PDB file of C-alpha atoms and ligand atoms in Angstrom:
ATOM      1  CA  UNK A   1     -83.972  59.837 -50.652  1.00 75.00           C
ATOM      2  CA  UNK A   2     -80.111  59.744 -50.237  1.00 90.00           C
ATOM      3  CA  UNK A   3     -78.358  57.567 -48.165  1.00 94.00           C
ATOM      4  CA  UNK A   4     -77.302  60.409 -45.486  1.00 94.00           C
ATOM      5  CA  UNK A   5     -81.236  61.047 -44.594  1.00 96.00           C
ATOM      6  CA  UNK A   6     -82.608  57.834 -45.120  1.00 96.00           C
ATOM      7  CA  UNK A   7     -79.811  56.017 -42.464  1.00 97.00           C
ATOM      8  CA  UNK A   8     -80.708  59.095 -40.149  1.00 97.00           C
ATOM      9  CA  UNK A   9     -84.499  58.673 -40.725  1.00 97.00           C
ATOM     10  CA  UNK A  10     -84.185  55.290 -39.691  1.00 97.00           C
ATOM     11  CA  UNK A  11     -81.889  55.487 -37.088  1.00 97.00           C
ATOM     12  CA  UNK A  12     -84.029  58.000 -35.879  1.00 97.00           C
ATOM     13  CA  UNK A  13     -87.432  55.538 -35.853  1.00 96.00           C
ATOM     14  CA  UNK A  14     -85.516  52.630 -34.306  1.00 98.00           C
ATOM     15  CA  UNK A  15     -86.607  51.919 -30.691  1.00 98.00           C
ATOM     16  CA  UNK A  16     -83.872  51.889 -28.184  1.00 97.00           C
ATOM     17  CA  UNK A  17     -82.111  48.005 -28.144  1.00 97.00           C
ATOM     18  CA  UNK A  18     -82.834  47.462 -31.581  1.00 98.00           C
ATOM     19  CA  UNK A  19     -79.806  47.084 -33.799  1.00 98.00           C
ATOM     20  CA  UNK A  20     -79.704  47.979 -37.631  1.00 98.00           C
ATOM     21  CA  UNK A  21     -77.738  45.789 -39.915  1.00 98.00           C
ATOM     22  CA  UNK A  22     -77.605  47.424 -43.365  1.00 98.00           C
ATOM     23  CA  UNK A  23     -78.096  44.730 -45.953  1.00 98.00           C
ATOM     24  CA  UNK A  24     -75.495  45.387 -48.926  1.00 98.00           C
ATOM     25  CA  UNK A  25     -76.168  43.056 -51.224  1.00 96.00           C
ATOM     26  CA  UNK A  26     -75.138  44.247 -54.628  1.00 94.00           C
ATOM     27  CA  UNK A  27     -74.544  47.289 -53.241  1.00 96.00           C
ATOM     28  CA  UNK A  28     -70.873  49.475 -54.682  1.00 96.00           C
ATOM     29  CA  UNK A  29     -68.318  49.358 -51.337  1.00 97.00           C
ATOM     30  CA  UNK A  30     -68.353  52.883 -52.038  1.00 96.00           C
ATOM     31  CA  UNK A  31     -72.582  52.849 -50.999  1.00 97.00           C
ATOM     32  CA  UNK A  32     -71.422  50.934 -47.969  1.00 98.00           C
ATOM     33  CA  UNK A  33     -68.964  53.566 -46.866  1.00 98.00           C
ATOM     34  CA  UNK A  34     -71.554  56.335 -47.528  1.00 97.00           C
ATOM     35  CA  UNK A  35     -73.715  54.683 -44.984  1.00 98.00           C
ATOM     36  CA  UNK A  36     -70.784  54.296 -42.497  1.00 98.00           C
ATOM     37  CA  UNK A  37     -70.216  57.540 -42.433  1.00 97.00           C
ATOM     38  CA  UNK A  38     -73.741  58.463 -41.605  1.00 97.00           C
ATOM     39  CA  UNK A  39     -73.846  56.004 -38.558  1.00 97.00           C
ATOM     40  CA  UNK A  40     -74.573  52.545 -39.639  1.00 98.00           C
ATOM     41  CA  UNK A  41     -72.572  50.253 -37.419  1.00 98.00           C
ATOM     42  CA  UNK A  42     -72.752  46.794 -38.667  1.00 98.00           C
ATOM     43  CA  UNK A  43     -73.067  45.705 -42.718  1.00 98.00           C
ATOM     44  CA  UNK A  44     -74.717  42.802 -43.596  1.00 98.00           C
ATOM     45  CA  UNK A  45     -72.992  40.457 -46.583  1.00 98.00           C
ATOM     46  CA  UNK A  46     -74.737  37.924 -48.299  1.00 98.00           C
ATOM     47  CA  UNK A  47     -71.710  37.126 -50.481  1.00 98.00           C
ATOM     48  CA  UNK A  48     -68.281  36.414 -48.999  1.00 97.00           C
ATOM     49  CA  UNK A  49     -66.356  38.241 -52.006  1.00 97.00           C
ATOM     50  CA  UNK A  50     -68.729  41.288 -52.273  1.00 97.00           C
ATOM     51  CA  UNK A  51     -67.669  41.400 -48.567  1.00 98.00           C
ATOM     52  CA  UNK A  52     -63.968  41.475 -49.077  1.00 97.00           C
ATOM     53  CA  UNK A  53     -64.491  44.133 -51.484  1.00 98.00           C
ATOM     54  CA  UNK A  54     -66.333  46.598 -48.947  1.00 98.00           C
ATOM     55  CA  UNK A  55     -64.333  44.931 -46.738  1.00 98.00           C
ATOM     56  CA  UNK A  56     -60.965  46.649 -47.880  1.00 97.00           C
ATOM     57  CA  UNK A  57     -62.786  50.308 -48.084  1.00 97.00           C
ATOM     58  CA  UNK A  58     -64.669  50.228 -45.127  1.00 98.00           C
ATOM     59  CA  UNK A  59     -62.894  48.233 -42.584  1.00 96.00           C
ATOM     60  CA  UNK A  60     -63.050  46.871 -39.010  1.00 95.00           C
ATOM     61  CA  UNK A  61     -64.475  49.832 -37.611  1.00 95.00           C
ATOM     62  CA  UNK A  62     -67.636  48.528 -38.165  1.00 98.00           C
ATOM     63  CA  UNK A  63     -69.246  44.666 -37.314  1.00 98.00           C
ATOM     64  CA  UNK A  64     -69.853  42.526 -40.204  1.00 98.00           C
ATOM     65  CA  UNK A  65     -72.361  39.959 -40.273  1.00 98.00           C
ATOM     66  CA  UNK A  66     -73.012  37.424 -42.872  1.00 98.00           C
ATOM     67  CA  UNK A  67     -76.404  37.219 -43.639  1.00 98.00           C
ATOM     68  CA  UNK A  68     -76.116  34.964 -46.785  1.00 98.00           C
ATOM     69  CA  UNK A  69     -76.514  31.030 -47.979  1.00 96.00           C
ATOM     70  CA  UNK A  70     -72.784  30.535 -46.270  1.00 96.00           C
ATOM     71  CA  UNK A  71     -71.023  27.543 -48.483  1.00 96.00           C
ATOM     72  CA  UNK A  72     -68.599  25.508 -47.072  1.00 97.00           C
ATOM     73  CA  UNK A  73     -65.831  26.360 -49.292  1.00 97.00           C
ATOM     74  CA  UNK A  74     -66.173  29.800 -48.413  1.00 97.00           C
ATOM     75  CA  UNK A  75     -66.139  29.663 -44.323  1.00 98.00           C
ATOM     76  CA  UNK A  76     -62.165  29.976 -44.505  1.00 97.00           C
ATOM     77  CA  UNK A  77     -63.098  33.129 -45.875  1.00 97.00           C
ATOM     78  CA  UNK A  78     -65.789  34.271 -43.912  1.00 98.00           C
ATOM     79  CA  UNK A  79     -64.249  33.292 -40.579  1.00 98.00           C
ATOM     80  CA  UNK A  80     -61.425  36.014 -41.521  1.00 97.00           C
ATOM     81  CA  UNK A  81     -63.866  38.898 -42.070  1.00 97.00           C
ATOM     82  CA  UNK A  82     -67.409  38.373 -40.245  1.00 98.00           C
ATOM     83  CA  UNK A  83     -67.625  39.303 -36.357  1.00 98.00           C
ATOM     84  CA  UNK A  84     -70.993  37.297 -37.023  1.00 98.00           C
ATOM     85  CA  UNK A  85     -71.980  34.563 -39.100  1.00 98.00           C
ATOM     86  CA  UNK A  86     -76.287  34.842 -38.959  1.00 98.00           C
ATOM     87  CA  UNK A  87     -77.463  31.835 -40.884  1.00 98.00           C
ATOM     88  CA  UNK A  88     -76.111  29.014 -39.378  1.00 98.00           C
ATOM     89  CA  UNK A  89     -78.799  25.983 -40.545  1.00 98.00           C
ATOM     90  CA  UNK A  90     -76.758  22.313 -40.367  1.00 98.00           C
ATOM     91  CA  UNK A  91     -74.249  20.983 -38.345  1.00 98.00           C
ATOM     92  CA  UNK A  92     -71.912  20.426 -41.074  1.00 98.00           C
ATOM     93  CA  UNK A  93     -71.778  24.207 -42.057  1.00 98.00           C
ATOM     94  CA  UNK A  94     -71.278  24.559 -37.817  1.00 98.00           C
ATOM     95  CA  UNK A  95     -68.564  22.073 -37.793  1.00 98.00           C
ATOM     96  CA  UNK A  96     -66.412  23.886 -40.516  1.00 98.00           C
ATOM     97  CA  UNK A  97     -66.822  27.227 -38.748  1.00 98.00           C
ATOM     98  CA  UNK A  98     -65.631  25.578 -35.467  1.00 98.00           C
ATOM     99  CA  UNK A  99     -62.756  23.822 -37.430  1.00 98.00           C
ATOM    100  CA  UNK A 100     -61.161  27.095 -39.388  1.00 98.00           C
ATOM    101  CA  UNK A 101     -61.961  28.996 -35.905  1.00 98.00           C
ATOM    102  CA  UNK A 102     -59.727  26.838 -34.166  1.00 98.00           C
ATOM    103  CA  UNK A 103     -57.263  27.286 -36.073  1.00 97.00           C
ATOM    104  CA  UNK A 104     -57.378  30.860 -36.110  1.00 94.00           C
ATOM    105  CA  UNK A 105     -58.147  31.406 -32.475  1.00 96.00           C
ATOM    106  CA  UNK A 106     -61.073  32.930 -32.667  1.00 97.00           C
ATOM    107  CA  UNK A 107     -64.678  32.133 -30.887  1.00 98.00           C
ATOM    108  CA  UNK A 108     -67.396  32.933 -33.650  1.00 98.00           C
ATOM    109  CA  UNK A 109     -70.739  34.315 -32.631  1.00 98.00           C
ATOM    110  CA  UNK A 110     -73.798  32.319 -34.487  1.00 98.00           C
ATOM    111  CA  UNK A 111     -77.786  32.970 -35.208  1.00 98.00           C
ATOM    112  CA  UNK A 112     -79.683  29.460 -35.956  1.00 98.00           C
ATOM    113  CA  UNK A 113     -81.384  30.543 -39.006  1.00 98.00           C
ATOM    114  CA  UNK A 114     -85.096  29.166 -38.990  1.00 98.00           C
ATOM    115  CA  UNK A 115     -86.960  28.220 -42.081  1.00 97.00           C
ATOM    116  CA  UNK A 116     -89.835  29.778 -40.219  1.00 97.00           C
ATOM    117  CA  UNK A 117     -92.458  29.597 -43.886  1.00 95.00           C
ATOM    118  CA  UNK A 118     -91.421  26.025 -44.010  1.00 91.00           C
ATOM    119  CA  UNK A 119     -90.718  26.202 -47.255  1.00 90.00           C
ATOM    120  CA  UNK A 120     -88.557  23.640 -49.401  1.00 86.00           C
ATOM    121  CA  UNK A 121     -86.441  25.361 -51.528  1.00 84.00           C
ATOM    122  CA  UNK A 122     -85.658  28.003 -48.455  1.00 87.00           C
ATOM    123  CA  UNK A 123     -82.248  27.905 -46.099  1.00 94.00           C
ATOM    124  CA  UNK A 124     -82.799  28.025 -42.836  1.00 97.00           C
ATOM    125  CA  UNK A 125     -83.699  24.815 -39.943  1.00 98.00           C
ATOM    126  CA  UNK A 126     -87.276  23.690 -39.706  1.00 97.00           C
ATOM    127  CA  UNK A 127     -88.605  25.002 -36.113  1.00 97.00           C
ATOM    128  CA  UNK A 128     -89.442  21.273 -35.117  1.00 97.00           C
ATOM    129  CA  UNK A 129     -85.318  20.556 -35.089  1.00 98.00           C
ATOM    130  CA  UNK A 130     -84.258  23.754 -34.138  1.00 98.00           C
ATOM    131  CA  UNK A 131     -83.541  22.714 -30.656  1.00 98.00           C
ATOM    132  CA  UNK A 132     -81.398  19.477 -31.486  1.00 98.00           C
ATOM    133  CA  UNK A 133     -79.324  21.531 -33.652  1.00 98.00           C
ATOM    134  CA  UNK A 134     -78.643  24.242 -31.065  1.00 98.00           C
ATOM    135  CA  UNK A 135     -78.270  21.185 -28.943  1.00 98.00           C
ATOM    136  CA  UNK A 136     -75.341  19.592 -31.259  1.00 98.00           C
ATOM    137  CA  UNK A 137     -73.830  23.312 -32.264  1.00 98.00           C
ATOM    138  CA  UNK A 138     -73.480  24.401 -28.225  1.00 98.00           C
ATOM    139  CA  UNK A 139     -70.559  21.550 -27.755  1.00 97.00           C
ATOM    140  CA  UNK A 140     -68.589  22.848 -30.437  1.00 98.00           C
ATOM    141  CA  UNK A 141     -65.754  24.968 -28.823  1.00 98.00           C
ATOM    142  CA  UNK A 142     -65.562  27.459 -30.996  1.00 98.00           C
ATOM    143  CA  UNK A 143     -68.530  28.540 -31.902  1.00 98.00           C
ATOM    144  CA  UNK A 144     -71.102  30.248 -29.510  1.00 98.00           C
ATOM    145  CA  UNK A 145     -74.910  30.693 -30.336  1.00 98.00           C
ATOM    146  CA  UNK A 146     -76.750  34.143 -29.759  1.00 98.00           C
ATOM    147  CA  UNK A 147     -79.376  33.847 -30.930  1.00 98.00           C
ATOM    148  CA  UNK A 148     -82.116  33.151 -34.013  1.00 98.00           C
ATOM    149  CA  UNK A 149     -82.723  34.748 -37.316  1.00 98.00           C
ATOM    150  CA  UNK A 150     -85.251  34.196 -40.446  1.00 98.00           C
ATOM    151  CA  UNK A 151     -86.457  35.625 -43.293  1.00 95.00           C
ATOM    152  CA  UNK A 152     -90.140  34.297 -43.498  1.00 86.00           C
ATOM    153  CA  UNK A 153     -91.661  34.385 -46.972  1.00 84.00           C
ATOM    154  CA  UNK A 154     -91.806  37.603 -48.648  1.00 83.00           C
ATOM    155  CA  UNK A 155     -94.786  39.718 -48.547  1.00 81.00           C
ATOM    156  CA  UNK A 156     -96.220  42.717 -49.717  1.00 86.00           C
ATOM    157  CA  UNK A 157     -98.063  43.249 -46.755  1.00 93.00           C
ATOM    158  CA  UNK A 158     -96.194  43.063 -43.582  1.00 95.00           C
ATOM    159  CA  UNK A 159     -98.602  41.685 -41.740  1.00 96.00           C
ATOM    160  CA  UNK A 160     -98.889  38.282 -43.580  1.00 96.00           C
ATOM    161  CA  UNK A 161     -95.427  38.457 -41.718  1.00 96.00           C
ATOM    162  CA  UNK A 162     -96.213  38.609 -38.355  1.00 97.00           C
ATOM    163  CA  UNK A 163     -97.360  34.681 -37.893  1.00 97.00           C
ATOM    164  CA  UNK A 164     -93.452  34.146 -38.974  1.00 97.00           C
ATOM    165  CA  UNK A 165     -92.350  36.145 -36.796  1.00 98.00           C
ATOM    166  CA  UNK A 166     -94.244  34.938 -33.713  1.00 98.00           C
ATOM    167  CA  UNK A 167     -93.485  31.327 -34.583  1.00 98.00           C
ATOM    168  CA  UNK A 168     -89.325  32.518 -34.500  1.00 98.00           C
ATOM    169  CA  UNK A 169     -89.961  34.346 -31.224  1.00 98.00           C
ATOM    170  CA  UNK A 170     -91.837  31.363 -29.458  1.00 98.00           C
ATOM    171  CA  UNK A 171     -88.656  28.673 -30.641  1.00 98.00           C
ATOM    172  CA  UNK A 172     -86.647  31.717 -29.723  1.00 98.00           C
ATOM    173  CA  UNK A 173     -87.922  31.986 -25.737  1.00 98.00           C
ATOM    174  CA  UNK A 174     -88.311  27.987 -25.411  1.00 98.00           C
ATOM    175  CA  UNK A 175     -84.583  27.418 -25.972  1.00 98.00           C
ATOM    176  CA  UNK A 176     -83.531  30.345 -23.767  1.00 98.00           C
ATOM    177  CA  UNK A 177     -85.681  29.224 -20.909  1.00 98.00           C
ATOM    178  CA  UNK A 178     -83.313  25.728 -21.600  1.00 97.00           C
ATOM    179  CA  UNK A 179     -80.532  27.889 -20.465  1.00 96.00           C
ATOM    180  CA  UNK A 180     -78.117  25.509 -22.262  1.00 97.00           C
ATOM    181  CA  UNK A 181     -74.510  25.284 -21.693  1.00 96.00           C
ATOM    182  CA  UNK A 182     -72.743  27.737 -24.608  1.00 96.00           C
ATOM    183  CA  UNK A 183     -76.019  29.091 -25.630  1.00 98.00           C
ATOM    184  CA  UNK A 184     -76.940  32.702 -24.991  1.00 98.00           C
ATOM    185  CA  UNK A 185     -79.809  33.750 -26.405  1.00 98.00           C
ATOM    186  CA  UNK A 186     -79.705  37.345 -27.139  1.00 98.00           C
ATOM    187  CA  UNK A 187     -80.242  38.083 -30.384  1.00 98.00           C
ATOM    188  CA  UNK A 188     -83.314  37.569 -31.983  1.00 98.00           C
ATOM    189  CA  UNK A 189     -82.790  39.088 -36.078  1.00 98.00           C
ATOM    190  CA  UNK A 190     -85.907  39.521 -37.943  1.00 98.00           C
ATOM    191  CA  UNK A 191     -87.408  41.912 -40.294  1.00 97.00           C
ATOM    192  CA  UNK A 192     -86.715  44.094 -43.646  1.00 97.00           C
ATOM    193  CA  UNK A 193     -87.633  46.790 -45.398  1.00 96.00           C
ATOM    194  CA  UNK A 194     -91.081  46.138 -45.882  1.00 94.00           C
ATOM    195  CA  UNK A 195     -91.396  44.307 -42.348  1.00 96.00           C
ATOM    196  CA  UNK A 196     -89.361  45.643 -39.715  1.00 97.00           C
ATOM    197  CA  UNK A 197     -91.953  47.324 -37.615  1.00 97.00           C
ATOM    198  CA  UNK A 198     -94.105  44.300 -37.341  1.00 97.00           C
ATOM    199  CA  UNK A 199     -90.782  42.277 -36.384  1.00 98.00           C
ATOM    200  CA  UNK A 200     -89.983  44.778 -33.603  1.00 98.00           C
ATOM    201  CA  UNK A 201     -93.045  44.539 -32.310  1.00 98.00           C
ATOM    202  CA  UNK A 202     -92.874  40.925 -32.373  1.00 98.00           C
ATOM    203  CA  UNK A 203     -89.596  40.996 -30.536  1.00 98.00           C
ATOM    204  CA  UNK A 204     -86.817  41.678 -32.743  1.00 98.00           C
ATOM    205  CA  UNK A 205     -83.982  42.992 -32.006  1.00 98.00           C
ATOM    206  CA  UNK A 206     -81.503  43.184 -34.902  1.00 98.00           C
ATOM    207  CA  UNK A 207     -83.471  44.229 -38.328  1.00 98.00           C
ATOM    208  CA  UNK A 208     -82.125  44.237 -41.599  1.00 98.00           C
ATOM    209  CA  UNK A 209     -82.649  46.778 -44.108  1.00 97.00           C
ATOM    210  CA  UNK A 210     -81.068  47.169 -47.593  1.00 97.00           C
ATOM    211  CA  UNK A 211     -83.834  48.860 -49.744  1.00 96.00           C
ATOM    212  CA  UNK A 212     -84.591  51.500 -47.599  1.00 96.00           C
ATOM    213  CA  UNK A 213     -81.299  52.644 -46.585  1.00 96.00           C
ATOM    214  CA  UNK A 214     -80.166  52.067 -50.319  1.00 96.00           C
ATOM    215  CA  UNK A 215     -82.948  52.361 -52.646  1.00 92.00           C
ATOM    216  CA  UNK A 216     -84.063  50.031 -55.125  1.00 90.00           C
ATOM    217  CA  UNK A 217     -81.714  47.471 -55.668  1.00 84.00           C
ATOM    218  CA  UNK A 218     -80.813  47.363 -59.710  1.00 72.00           C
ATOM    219  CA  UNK A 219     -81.502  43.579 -60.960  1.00 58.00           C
ATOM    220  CA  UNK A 220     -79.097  42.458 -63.457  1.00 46.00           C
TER     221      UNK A 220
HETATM  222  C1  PLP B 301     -81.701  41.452 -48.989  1.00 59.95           C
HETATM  223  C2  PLP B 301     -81.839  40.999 -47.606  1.00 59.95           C
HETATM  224  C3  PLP B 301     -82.369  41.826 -46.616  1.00 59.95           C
HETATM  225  C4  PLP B 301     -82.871  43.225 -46.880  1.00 59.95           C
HETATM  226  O1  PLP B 301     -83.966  43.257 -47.755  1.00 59.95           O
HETATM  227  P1  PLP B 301     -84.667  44.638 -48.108  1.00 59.95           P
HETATM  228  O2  PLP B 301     -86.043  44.235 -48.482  1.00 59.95           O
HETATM  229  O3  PLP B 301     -83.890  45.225 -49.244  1.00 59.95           O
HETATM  230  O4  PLP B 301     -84.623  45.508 -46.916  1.00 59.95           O
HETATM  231  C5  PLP B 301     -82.442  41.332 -45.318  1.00 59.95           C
HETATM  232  N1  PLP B 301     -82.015  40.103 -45.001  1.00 59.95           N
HETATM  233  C6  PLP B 301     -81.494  39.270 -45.922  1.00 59.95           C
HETATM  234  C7  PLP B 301     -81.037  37.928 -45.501  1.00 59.95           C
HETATM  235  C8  PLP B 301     -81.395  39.689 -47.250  1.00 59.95           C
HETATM  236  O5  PLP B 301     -80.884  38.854 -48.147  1.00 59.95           O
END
């Protein structure tokens, strides 16, 4: 399918209040436009530089959310380009983003990415802290939690999903019903290609799909 009927197909499918975030990982800036110009509205980078580079074709008319392992020697760089930052997981990554937002002036939108599959080697806070870090992140000034995100463990089957996906939504409506100061839970960003429709109906409300807006992705 080409990118023109596959971003219509599933713009068409999406329920109303979900948002689509079109995952771009090695995908050409010139992809990225293609699917800007048939009504994708917010790109999701995991890599700061492959960002700048779709960055300069595409633009601000679009939101750009970083959906990547964020390093701390690239949040200078990522403060300048993302409107959201989705994988926040330690407050050290949370204090540089506050510190290079102050000094820019700028308020930066978060998601607390879970490590909902508990797994070791994955990014992403365990759901037993998740609430002390939102806790520590909501009194830093510049920086303003929406929400959660994961990834879960990948699957073939979208249902092995769906426990994943509960778990994120349960964290996700304790710490809202906390209603803490400079926390507004809103977002809730689960779900991919193979996934999304269990996510939404688990509660989702910002999916993120690369393979089936793009294709296959081309492994190096
Ligand atoms: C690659 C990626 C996606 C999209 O995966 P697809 O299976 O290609 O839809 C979503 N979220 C994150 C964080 C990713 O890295």
């Amino acid at each position: 399918m080409k990118i023109k009927e596959s971003v219509a197909k599933i713009l068409d499918e999406l329920p109303e209040g979900v948002e689509l975030v079109a995952a771009a990982k090695e995908r050409t800036p010139e992809e990225v436009f293609k699917a800007v110009q048939e009504g994708v509205e917010i790109v999701g980078e995991n890599y700061v530089q492959e960002a700048e580079k779709a960055y300069e074709v595409v633009g601000n008319k679009v939101k750009w959310h970083f959906i990547g392992r964020l390093q701390k020697n690239k949040v200078k760089k990522a403060v300048r380009i993302f409107d959201v930052i989705e994988t926040v997981d330690s407050v050290e990554i949370a204090r540089e983003i506050d510190k290079r937002c102050q000094q820019s002036g700028k308020v930066m939108p978060i998601l607390v990415e879970i490590n909902s599959g508990e797994e070791e080697q994955k990014s992403g806070v365990l759901p037993e802290d998740a609430e002390q870090l939102i806790r520590e992140i909501s009194g830093l000034k510049n920086i303003k939690v929406m929400g959660l995100m994961t990834m879960g463990p990948r699957f073939g089957n979208p249902e092995n999903s769906r426990p994943y996906f509960i778990k994120t939504r349960e964290i996700f409506d304790i710490i809202r019903r906390l209603s803490l100061l400079n926390v507004e839970m809103k977002y809730l960003s689960m779900g991919m290609t193979n996934s999304y429709k269990v996510a939404i109906e688990e509660g989702a409300n910002i999916v993120r799909i690369g393979t089936k807006l793009f294709g296959e992705r081309n492994y190096k």
